[in-house]
Tab-separated table of C-alpha atoms in Angstrom:
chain	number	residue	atom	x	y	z
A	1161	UNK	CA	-10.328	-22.984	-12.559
A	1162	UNK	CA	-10.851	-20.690	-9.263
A	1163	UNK	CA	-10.582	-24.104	-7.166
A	1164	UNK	CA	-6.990	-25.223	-8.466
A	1165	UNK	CA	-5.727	-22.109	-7.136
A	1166	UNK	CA	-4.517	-21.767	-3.460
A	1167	UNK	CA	-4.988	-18.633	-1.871
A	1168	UNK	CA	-2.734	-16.509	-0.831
A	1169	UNK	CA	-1.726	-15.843	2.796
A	1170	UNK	CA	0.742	-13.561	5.069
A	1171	UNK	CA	3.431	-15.820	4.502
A	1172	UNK	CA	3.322	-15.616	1.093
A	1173	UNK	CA	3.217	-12.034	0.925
A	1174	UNK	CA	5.591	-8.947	1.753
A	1175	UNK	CA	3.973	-5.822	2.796
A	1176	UNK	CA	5.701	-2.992	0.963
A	1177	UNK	CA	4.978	0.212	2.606
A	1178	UNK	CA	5.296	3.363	-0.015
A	1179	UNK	CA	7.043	6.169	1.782
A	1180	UNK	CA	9.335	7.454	-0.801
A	1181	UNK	CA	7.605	10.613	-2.306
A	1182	UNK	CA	8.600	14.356	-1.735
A	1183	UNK	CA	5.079	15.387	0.159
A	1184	UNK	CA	5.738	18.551	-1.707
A	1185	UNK	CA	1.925	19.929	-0.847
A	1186	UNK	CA	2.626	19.180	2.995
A	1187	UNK	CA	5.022	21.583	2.711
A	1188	UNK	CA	8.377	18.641	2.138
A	1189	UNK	CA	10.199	16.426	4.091
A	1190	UNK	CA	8.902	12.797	5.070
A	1191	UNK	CA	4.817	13.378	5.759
A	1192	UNK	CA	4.384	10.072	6.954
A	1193	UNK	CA	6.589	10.825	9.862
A	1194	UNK	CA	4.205	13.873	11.076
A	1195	UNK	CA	2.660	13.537	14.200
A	1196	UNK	CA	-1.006	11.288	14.073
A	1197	UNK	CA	-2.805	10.151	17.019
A	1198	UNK	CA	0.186	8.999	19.951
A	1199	UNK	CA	2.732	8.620	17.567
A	1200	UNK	CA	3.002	9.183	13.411
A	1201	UNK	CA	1.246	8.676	10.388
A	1202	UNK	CA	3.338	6.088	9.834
A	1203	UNK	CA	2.979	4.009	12.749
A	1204	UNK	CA	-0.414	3.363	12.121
A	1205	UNK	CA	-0.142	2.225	8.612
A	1206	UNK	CA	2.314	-0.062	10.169
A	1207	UNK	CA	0.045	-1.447	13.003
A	1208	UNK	CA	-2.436	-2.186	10.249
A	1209	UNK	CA	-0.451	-3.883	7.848
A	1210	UNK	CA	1.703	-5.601	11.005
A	1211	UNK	CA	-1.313	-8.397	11.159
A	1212	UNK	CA	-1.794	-8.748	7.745
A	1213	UNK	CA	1.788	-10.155	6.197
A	1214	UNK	CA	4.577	-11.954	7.647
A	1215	UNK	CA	7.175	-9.187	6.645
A	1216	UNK	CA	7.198	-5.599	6.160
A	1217	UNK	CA	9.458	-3.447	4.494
A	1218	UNK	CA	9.534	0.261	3.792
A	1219	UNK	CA	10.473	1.445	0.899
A	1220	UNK	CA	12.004	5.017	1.522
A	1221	UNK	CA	14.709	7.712	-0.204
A	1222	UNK	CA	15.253	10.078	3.248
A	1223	UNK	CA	17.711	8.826	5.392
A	1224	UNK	CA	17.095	5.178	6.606
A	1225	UNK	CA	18.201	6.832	10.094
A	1226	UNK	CA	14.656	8.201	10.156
A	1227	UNK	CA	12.865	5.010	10.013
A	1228	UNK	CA	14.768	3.105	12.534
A	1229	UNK	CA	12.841	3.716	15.598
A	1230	UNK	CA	9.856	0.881	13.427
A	1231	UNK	CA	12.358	-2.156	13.089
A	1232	UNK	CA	11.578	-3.071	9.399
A	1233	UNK	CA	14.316	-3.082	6.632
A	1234	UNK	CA	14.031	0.055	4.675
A	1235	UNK	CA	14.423	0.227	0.772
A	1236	UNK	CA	15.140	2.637	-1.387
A	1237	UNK	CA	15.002	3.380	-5.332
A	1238	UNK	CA	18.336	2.841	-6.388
A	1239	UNK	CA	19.147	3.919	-9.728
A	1240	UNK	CA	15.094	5.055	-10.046
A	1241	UNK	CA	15.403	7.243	-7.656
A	1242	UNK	CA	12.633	10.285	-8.397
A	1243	UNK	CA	10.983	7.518	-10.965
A	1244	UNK	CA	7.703	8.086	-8.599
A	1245	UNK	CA	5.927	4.622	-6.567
A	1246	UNK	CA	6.738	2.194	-9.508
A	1247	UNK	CA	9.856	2.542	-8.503
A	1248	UNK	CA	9.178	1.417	-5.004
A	1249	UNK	CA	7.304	-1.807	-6.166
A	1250	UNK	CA	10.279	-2.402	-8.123
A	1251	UNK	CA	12.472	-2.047	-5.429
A	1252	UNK	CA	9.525	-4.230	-3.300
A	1253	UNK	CA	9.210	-7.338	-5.630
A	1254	UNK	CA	13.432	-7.747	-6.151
A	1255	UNK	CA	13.220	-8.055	-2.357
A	1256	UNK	CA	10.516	-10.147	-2.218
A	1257	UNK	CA	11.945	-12.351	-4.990
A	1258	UNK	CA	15.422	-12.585	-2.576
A	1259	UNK	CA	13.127	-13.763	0.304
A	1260	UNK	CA	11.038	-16.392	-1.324
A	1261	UNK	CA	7.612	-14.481	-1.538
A	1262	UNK	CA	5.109	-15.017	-4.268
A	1263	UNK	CA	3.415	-11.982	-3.627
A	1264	UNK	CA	3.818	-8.137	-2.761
A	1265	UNK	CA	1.249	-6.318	-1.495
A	1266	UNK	CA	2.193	-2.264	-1.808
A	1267	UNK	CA	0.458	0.487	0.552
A	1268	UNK	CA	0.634	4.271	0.454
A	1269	UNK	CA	2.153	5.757	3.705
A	1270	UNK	CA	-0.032	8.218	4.147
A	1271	UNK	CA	-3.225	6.540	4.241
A	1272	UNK	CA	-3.823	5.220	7.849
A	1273	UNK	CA	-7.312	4.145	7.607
A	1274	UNK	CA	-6.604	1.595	4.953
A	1275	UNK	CA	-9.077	-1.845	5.025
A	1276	UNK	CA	-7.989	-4.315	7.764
A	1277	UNK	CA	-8.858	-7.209	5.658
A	1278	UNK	CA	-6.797	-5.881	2.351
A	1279	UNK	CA	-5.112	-9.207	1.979
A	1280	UNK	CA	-7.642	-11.119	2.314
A	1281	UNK	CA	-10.019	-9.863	0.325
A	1282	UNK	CA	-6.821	-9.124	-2.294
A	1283	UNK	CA	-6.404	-13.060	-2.271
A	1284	UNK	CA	-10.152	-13.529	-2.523
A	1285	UNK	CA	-10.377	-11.563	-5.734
A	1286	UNK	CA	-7.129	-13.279	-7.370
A	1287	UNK	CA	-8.385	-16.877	-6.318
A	1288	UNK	CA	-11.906	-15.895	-8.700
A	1289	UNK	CA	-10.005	-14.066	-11.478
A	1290	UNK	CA	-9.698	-15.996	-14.807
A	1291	UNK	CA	-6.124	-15.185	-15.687
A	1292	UNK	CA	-3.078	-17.088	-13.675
A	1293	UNK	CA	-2.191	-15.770	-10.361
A	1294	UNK	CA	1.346	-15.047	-11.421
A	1295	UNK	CA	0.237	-12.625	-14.174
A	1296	UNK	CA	-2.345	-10.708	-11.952
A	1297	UNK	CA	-2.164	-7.450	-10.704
A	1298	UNK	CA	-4.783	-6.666	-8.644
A	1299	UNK	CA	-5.960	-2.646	-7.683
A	1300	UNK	CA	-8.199	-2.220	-4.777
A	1301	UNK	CA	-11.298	0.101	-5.922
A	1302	UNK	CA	-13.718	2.497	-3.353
A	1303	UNK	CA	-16.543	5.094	-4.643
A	1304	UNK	CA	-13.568	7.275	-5.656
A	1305	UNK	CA	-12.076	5.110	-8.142
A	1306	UNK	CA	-8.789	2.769	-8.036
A	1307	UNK	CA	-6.363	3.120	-6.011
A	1308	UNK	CA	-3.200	1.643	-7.438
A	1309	UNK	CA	-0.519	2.422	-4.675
A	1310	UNK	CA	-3.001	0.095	-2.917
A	1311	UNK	CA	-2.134	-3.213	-5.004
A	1312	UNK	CA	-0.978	-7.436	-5.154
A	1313	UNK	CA	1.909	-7.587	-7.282
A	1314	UNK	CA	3.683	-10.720	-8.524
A	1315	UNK	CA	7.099	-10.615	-7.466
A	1316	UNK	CA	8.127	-12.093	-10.703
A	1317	UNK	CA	7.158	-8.916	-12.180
A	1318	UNK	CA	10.342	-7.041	-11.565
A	1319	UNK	CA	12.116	-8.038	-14.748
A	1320	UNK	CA	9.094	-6.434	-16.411
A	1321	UNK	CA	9.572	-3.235	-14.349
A	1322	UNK	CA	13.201	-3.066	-15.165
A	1323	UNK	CA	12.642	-3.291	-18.518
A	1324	UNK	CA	9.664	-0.646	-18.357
A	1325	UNK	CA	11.456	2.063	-16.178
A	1326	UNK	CA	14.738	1.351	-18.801
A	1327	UNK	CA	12.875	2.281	-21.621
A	1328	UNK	CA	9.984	4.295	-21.283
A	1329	UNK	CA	9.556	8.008	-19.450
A	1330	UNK	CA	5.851	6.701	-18.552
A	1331	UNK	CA	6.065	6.375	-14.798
A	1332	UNK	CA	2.092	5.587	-14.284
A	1333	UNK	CA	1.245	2.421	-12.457
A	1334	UNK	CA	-1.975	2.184	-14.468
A	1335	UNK	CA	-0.413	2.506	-17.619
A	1336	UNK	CA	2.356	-0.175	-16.574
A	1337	UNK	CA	-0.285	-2.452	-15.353
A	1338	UNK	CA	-2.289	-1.898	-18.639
A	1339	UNK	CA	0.173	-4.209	-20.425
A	1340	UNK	CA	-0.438	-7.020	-18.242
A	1341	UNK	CA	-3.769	-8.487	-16.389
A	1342	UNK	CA	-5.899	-6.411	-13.961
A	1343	UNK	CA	-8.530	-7.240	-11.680
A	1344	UNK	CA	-9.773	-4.805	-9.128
A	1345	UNK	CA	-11.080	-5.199	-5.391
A	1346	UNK	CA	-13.928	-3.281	-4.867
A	1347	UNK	CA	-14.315	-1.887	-1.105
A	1348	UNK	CA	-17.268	0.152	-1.092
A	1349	UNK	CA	-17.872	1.087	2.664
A	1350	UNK	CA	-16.649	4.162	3.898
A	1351	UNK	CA	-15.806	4.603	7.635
A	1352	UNK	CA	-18.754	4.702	10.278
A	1353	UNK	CA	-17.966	7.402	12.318
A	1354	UNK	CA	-16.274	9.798	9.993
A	1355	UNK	CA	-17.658	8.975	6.772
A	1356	UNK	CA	-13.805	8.686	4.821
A	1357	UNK	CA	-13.049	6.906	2.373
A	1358	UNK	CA	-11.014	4.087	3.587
A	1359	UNK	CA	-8.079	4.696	0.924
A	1360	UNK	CA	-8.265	8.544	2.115
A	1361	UNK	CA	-4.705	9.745	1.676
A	1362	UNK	CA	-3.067	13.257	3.060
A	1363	UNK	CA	-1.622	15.734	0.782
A	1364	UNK	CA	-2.651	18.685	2.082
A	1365	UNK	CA	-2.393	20.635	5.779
A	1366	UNK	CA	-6.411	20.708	5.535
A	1367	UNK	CA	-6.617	16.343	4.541
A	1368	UNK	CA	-3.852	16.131	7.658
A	1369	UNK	CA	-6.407	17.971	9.528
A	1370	UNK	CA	-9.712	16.365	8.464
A	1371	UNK	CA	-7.272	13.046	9.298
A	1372	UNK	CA	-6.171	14.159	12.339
A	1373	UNK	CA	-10.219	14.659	13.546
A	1374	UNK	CA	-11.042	11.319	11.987
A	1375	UNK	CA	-8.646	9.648	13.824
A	1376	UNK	CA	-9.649	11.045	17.291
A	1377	UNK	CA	-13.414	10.395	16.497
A	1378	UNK	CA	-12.553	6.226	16.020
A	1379	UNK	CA	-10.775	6.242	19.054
A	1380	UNK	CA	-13.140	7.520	21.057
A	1381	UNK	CA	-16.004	5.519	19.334
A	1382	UNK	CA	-13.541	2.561	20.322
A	1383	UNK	CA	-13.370	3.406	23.721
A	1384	UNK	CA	-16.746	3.817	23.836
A	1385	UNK	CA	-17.468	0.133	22.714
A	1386	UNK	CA	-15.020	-1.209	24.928
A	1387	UNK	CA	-16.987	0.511	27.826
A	1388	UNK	CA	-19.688	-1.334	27.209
């Protein structure tokens, strides 16, 4: 029943921040690491996982040099290495599983307006699902469909995604995740000012543009607020 279960919180949770794709559309190199706002892309998808979880780590295949300056262990794929983001949560749930977390809770770095409240509403959705919390993946879901780089993994699912990545060529999240149980998260607002999605993700120069404008638009709507 939904009441025997306890809900999940920060501390038993490790944010795993996706950074390990080839941004090929954005012209190469690490996109998250582009210039947003004062600093990067990537700094703000830090700041708003930072409140969320107790620990962060990034899971990257650039030089670790590059992500030094933001203090969090960095990851990489190992032997997956150009297996695409399943590879990552892989890489995310054997750490987690090292620390003691239940729980990892994955995030695409280049999506900087992501929900404040994922984990929480993450947990919400996992306490009222029928299956057991250890064989639940949960996907959050806007108007534009699911969004699985956006997702609660088990941490006990690693031997699963060994044995997946060993044997198959299929490097889909969804059609990993259709072999176990799936709930979804459904986050239907979009953002007030802007009107984005809030799992809007940059591929392009133009979506790194339209970003870039977004961005500057909350701030000043913040600062306007604060005036008040």
């Amino acid at each position: 029943m939904a009441d025997e279960k306890q809900i999940l919180t920060g501390k038993n949770v490790l944010g795993l921040i996706l950074a390990g794709g080839s941004s090929q559309r954005l012209g190469g190199g690490d996109k998250s690491l582009r210039p947003f706002g004062d600093h990067t892309i990537l700094h703000q998808v830090c700041a708003r996982l930072k409140p969320q979880t107790e620990q962060i780590v990034i899971s990257a295949n650039s030089d670790p040099a590059f992500f030094a300056s933001f203090g969090y262990p960095i990851i990489n794929d190992g032997e997956w290495l150009h297996s695409g983001p399943l590879a990552g949560v892989l890489a995310g749930c054997r750490y987690a599983s090292q620390l003691g977390y239940s729980h990892v809770m994955s995030v695409a770095a280049d999506t900087p307006f992501f929900p404040p409240d994922l984990l929480q509403r993450f947990a919400e959705t996992l306490v009222s699902a029928p299956s057991e919390i250890k064989d639940t993946i949960v996907f959050a879901r806007s108007d534009f469909g699911s969004h699985p780089t956006f997702a609660l993994w088990p941490a006990s699912l690693a031997g699963s995604l060994q044995n997946w990545l060993s044997e198959t060529k299929r490097r889909s999240i969804r059609v990993f995740a259709a072999n176990h149980t799936i709930a979804y998260t459904d986050f239907t607002e979009t953002d007030k000012i802007s009107g984005l999605d809030p799992f809007f993700n940059i591929n392009t120069q133009a979506e790194l543009a339209q970003a870039r404008t977004a961005w500057q638009l909350q701030e000043a709507g913040d600062q306007q607020e604060q005036a008040k």
